[in-house]
Short mmCIF file of C-alpha atoms in Angstrom, two decimals:
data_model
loop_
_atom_site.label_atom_id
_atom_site.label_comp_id
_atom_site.label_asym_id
_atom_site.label_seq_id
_atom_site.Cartn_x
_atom_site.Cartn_y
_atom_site.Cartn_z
CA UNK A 1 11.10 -12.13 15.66
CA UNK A 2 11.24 -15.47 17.12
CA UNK A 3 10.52 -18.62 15.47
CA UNK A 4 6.58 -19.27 15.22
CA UNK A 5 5.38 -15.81 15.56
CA UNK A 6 2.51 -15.79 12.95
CA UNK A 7 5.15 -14.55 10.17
CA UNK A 8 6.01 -17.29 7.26
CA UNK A 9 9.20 -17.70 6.01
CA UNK A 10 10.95 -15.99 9.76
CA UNK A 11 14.29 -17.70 8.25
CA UNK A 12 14.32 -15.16 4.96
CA UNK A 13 16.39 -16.90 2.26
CA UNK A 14 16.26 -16.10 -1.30
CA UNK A 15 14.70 -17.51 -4.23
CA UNK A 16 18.07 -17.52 -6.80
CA UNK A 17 16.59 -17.84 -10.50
CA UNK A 18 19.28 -18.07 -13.41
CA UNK A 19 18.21 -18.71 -17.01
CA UNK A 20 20.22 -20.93 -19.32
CA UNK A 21 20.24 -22.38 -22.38
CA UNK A 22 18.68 -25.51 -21.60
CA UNK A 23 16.53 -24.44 -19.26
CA UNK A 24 16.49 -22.91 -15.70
CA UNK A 25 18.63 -23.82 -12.69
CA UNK A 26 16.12 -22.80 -9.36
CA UNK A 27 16.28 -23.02 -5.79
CA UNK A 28 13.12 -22.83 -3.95
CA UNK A 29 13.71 -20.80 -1.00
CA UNK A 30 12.14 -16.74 0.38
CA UNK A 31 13.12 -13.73 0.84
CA UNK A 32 11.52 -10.40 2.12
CA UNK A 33 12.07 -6.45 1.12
CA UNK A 34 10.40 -3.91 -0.72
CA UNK A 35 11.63 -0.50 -2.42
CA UNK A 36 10.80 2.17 -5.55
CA UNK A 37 12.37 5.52 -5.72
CA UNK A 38 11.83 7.05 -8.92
CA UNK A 39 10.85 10.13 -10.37
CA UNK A 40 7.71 11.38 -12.60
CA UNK A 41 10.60 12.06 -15.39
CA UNK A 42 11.53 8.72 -15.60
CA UNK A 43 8.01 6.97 -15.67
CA UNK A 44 7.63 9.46 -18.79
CA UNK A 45 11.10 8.20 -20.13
CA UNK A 46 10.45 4.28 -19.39
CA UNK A 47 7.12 4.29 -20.84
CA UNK A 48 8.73 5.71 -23.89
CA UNK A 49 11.67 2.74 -23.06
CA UNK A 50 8.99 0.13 -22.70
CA UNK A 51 7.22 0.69 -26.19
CA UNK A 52 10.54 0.96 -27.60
CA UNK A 53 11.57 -2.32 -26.38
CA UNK A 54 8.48 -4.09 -28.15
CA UNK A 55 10.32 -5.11 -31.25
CA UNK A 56 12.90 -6.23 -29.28
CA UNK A 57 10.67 -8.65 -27.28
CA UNK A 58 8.86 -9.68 -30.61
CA UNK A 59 13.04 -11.07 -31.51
CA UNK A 60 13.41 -12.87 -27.83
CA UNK A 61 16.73 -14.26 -29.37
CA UNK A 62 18.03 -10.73 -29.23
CA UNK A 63 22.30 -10.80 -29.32
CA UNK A 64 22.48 -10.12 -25.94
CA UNK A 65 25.79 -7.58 -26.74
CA UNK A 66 24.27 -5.54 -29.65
CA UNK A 67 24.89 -2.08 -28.32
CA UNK A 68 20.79 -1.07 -29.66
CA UNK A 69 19.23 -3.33 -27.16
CA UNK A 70 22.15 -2.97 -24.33
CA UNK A 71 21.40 1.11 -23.64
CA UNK A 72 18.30 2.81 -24.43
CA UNK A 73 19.85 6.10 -25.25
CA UNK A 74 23.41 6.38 -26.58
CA UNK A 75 23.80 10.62 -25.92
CA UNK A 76 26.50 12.64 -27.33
CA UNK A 77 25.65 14.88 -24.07
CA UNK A 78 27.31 12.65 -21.16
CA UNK A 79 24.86 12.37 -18.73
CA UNK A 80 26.22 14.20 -15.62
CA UNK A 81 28.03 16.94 -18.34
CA UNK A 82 25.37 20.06 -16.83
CA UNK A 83 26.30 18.90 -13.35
CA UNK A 84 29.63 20.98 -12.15
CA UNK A 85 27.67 24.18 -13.93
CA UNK A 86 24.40 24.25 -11.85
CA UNK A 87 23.70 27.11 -9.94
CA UNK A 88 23.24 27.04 -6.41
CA UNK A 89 19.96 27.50 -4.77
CA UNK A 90 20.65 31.19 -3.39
CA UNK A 91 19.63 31.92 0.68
CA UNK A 92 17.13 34.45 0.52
CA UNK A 93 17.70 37.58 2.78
CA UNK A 94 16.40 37.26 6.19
CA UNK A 95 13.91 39.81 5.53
CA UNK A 96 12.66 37.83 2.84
CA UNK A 97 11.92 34.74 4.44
CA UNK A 98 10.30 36.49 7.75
CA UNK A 99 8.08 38.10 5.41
CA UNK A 100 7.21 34.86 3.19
CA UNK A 101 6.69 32.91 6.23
CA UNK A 102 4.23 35.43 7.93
CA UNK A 103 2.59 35.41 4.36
CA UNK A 104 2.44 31.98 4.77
CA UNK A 105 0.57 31.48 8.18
CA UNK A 106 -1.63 35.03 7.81
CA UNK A 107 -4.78 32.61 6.29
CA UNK A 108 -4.82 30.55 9.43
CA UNK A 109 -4.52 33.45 11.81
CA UNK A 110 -7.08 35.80 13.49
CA UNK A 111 -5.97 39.55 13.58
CA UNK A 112 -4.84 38.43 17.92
CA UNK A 113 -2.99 35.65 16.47
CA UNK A 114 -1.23 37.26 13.53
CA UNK A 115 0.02 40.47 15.27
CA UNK A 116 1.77 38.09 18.26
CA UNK A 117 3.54 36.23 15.49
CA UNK A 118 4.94 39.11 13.49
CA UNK A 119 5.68 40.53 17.08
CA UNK A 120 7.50 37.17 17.58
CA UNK A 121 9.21 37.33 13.78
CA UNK A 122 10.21 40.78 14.26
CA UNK A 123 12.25 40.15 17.91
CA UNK A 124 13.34 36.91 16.15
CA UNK A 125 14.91 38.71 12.74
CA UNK A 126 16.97 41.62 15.00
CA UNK A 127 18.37 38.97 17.26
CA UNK A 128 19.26 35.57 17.03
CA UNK A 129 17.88 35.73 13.59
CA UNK A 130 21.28 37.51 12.36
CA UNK A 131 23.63 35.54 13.67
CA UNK A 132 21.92 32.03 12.53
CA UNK A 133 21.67 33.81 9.30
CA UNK A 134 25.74 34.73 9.47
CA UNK A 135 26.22 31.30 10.09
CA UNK A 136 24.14 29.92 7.41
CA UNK A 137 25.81 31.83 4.81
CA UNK A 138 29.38 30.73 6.30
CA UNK A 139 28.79 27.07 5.68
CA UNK A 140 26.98 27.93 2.70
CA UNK A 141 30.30 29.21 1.19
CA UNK A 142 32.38 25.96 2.58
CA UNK A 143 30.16 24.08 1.04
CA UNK A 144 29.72 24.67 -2.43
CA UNK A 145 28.99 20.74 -3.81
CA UNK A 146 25.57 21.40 -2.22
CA UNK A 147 22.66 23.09 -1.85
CA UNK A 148 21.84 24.79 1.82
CA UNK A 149 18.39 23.36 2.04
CA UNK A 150 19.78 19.58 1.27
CA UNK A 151 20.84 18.20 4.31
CA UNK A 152 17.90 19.61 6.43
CA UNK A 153 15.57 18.26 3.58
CA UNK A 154 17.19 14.99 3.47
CA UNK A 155 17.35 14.93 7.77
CA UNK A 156 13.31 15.92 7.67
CA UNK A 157 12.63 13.42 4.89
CA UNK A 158 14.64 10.10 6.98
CA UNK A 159 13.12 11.03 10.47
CA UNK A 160 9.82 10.53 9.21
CA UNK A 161 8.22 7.79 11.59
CA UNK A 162 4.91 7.14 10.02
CA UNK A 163 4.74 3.73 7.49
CA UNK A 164 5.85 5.01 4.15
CA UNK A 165 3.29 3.04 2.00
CA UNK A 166 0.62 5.50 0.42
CA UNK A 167 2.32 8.59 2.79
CA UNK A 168 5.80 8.92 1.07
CA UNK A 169 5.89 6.31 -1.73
CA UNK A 170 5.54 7.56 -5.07
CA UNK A 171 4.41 4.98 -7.66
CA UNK A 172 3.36 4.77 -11.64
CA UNK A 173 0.75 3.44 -13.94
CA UNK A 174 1.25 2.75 -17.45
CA UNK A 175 -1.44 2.54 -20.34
CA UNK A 176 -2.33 -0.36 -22.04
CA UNK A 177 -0.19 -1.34 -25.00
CA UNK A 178 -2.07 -0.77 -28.48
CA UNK A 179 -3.83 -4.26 -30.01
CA UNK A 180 -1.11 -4.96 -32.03
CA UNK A 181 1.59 -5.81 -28.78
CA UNK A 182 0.31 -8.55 -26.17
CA UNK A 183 -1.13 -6.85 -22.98
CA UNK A 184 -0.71 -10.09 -21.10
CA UNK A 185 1.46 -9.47 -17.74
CA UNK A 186 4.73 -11.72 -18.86
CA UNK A 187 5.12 -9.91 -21.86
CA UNK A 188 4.51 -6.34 -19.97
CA UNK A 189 6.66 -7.28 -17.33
CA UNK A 190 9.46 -8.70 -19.48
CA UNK A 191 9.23 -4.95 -21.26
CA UNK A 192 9.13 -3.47 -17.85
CA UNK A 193 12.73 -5.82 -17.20
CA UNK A 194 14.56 -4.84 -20.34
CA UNK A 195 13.49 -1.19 -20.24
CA UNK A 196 14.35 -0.46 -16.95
CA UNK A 197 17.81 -2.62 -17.44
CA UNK A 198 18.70 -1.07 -20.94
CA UNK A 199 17.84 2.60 -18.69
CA UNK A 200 20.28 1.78 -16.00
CA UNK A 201 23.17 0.79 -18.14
CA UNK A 202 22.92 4.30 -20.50
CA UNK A 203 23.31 5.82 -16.87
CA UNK A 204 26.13 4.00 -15.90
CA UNK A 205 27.51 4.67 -18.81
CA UNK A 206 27.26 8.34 -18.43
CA UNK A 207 25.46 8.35 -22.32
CA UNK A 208 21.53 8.36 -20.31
CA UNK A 209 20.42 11.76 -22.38
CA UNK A 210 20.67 14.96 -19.63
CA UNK A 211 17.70 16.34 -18.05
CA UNK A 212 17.21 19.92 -19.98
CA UNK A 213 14.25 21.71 -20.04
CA UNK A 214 13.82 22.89 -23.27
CA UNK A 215 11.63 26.42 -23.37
CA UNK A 216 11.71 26.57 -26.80
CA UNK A 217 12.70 23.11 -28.29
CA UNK A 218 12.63 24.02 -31.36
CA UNK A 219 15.61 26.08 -31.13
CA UNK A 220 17.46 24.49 -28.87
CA UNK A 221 16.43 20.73 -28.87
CA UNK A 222 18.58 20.25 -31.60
CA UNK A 223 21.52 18.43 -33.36
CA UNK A 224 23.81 21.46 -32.84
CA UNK A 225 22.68 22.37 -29.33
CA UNK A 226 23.55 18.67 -28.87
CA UNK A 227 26.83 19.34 -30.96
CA UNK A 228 27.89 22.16 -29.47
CA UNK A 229 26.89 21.35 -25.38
CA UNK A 230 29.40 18.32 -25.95
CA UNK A 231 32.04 20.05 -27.39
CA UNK A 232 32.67 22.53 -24.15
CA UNK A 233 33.48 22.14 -20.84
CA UNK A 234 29.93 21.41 -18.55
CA UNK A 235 30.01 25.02 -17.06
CA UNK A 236 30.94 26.76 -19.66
CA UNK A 237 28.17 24.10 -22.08
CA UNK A 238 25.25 25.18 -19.18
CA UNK A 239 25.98 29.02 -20.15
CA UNK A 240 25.42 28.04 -23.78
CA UNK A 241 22.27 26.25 -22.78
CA UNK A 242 21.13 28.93 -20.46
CA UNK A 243 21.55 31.94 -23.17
CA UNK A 244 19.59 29.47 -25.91
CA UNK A 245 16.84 29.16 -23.04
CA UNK A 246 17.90 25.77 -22.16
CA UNK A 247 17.63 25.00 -18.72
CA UNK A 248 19.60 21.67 -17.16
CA UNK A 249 18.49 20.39 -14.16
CA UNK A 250 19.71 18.68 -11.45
CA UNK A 251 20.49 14.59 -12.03
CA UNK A 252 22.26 13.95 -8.09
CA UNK A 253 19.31 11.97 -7.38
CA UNK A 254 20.01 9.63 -10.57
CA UNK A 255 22.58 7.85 -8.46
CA UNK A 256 19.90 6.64 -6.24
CA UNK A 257 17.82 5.18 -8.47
CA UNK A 258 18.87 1.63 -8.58
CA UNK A 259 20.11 -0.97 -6.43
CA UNK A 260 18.83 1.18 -3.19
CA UNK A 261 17.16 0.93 -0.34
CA UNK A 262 16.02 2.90 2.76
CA UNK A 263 16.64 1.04 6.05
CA UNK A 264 14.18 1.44 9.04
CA UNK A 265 16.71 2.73 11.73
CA UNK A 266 15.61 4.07 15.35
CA UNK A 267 14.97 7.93 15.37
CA UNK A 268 16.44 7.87 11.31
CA UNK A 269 16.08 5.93 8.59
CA UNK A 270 19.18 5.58 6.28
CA UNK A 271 20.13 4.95 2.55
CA UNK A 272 22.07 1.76 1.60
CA UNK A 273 23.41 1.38 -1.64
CA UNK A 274 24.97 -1.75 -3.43
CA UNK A 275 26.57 -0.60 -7.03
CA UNK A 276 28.06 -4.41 -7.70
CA UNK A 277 24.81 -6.22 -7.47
CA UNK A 278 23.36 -7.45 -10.96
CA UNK A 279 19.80 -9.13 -9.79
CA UNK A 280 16.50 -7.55 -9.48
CA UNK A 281 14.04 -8.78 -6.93
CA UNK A 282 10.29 -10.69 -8.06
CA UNK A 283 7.35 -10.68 -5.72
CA UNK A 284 4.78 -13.27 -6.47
CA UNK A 285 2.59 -14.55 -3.70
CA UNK A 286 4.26 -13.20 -0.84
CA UNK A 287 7.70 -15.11 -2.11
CA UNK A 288 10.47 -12.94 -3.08
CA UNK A 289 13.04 -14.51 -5.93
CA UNK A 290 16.43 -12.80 -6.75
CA UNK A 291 16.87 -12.74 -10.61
CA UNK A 292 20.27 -11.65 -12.17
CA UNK A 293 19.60 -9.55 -15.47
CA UNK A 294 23.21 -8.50 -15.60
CA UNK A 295 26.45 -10.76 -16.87
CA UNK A 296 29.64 -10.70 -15.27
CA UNK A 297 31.01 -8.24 -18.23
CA UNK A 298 27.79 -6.28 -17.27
CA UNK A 299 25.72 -6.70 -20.42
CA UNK A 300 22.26 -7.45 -20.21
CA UNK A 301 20.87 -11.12 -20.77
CA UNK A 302 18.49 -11.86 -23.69
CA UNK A 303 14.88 -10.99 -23.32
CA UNK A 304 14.88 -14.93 -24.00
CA UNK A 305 16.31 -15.63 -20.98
CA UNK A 306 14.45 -12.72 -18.83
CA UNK A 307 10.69 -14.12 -20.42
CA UNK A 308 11.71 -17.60 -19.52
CA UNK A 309 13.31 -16.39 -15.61
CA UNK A 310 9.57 -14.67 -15.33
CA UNK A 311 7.61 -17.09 -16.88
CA UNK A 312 9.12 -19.77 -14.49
CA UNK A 313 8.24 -17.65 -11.33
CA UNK A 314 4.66 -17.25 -12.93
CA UNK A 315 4.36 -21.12 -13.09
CA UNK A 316 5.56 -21.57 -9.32
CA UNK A 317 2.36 -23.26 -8.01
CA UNK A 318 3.07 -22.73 -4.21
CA UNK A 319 0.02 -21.24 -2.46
CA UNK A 320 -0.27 -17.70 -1.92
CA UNK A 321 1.77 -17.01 1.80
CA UNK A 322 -1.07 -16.50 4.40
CA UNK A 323 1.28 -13.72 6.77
CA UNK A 324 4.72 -12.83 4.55
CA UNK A 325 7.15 -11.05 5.98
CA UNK A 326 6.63 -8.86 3.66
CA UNK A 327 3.93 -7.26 5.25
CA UNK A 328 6.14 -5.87 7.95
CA UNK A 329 7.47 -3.29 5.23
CA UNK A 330 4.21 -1.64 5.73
CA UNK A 331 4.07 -0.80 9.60
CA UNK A 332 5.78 2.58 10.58
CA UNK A 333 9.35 3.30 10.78
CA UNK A 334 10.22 2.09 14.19
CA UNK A 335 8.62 -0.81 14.69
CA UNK A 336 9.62 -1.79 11.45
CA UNK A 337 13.30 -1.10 12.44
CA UNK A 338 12.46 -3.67 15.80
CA UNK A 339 11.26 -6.14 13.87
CA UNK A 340 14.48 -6.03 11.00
CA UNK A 341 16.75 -6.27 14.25
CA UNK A 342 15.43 -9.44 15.08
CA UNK A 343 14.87 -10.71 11.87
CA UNK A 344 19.02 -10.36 11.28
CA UNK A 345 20.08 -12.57 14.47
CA UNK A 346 18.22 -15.35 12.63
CA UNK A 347 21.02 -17.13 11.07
CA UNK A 348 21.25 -16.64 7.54
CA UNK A 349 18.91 -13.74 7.17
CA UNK A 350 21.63 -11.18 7.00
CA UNK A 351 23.18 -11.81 3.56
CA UNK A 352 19.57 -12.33 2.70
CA UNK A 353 18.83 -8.91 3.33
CA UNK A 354 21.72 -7.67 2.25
CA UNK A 355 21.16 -9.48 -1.37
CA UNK A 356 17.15 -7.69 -1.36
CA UNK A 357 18.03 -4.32 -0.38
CA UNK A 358 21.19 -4.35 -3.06
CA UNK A 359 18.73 -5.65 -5.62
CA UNK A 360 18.14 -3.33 -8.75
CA UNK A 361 14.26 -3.00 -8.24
CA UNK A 362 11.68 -4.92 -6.93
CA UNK A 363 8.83 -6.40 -9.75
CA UNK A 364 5.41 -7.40 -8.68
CA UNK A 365 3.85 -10.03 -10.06
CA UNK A 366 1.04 -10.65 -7.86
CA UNK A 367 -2.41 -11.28 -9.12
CA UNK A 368 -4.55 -8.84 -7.43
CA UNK A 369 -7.73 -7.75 -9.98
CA UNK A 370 -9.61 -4.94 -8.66
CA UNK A 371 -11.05 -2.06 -10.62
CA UNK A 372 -11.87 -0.36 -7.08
CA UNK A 373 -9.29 2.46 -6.79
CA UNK A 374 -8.53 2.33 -3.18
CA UNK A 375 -8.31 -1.43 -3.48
CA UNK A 376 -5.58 -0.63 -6.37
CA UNK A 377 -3.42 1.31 -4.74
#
């Protein structure tokens, strides 16, 4: 993107916020990315995070190293314990998935159209439909760290071209706090921070409580399940589970949470991932800041320090950008992947980048007030 395009800020930089003591040290400068990746179970778990993390906000002088505030769940399951025990996704016999695949199209088929497809299944399943299936269950069995239908998922899911706002990207809304908490956006947001923070360092500390699908919690969602599961070795502690009708699921995807982003590549998109970076990224007004939430010992700051980083972003007076780069996030995959290639031979923008897409999570403080749904989203 050349220099005067139409896009503000064609030099990204970023805005570097640090809280201290006596106030904040801040560098006015931009920057430009955008990504979310989570899952339905964790909006369920940070909402429960969030109002946990009220008290804590009430006490913004918080000892930044008490263990309570530092990890939202302290297990006595290790997070990835279930993980070696899983059972692979099985491949269905050929038969099988000829027949659920001609189940599959029959609604959208006349009688014509349906009997030249099964014609077409049938000369497909006693020829090359054998030997791909041979094949298939040869690099099934070299392969046991994975599932068979991973790496075509994953393929499918990164070669999608369209833009990925509204098409692809999942996102959550919270309820109000109750009338005894402030609703007002710093203090939500400042929640949002810490709970989200406290969240990622019980997973990197492998004491984030497992994913287990209790089908009769009562029984099994209990001090000695908990007792016992953490006593044994993970496969033989998923049998356990499994005969008490305890179910562990699959956490690979945890890994991915945090600190990464999908880059808009020609043809495929890929996943870049940046485990030492501490700062999360704020959006306010088509400006991007970089705020770090995590010491160099990797404890969390105060919620002192992360109301005061948020508040001073909120008090940044600069008009609202009239065409951020920002907006080029939106467009589809390969013209977004142009326009990032000549974004990085501006001088300086690559470390930017690299400092964005490394960044925890992006927050959004913008002030758009709608009550119109499609506005919303």
């Amino acid at each position: 993107m050349p220099r005067g395009s139409g896009f503000d800020n064609s030099v990204i930089a970023v805005a570097a916020v640090c809280s201290k003591q006596a106030g904040i040290d801040y560098d006015i400068e931009v920057a430009d990315s955008f990504l979310t990746k989570m899952k339905a179970k964790l909006g369920d778990r940070l909402e429960f995070s969030q109002r946990s993390s009220e008290k804590i906000n009430n006490n913004r002088d918080q000892e930044p190293h008490d263990m309570a505030y530092q990890f939202l769940e302290r297990s006595k399951i290790p997070t990835m314990h279930f993980q070696d025990g899983l059972p692979r996704l099985p491949i269905p016999k050929l038969k099988y998935t000829c027949q659920n695949y001609l189940n599959g199209i029959r609604p959208f088929l006349n009688d014509e159209q349906f009997d030249a497809a099964k014609k077409l299944v049938d000369d497909f399943r006693h020829s090359s439909g054998e030997r791909l299936n041979r094949e298939l269950i040869l690099w099934y069995r070299r392969n046991k760290h994975t599932s068979y239908i991973a790496e075509p998922w994953f393929d499918m899911y990164f070669r999608y071209r369209a833009a990925l706002p509204i098409n692809q990207n999942p996102f959550l809304v919270w309820k109000p706090y109750n009338e005894s908490f402030n609703n007002d956006q710093l203090s939500v947001a400042t929640n949002i921070v810490i709970s989200a923070c406290r969240f990622k360092r019980s997973l990197d500390y492998n004491c984030l409580q497992p994913e287990v699908y209790h089908l009769h919690p009562n029984k099994s969602n209990t001090p000695f399940f908990r007792n016992i599961c953490s006593r044994l070795p993970g496969k033989l502690a998923w049998l356990i589970a499994f005969l008490m009708k305890a179910f562990p699921l699959d956490m690979s995807q945890y890994s991915f949470l945090f600190n990464t982003t999908r880059i808009p590549v020609m043809i495929k998109d890929q996943l870049n991932t940046n485990r030492s970076s501490k700062c999360i990224i704020v959006l306010r007004r088509g400006y991007f800041y970089s705020l770090t939430v995590f010491r160099k010992d990797g404890s969390l700051i105060s919620p002192a320090e992360i109301h005061a980083s948020l508040e001073y972003i909120l008090k940044d007076n600069r008009p609202v950008a009239e065409n951020p780069v920002g907006l080029l996030t939106t467009v589809d995959r390969e013209q977004w992947s142009l326009l990032r290639s000549q974004l990085l031979m501006i001088d300086g923008n690559e470390r930017s980048l690299l400092t964005i897409d490394g960044g925890l999570f992006v927050l959004n403080l913008d002030e758009l007030q709608s009550i119109d749904p499609e506005t919303m989203v």
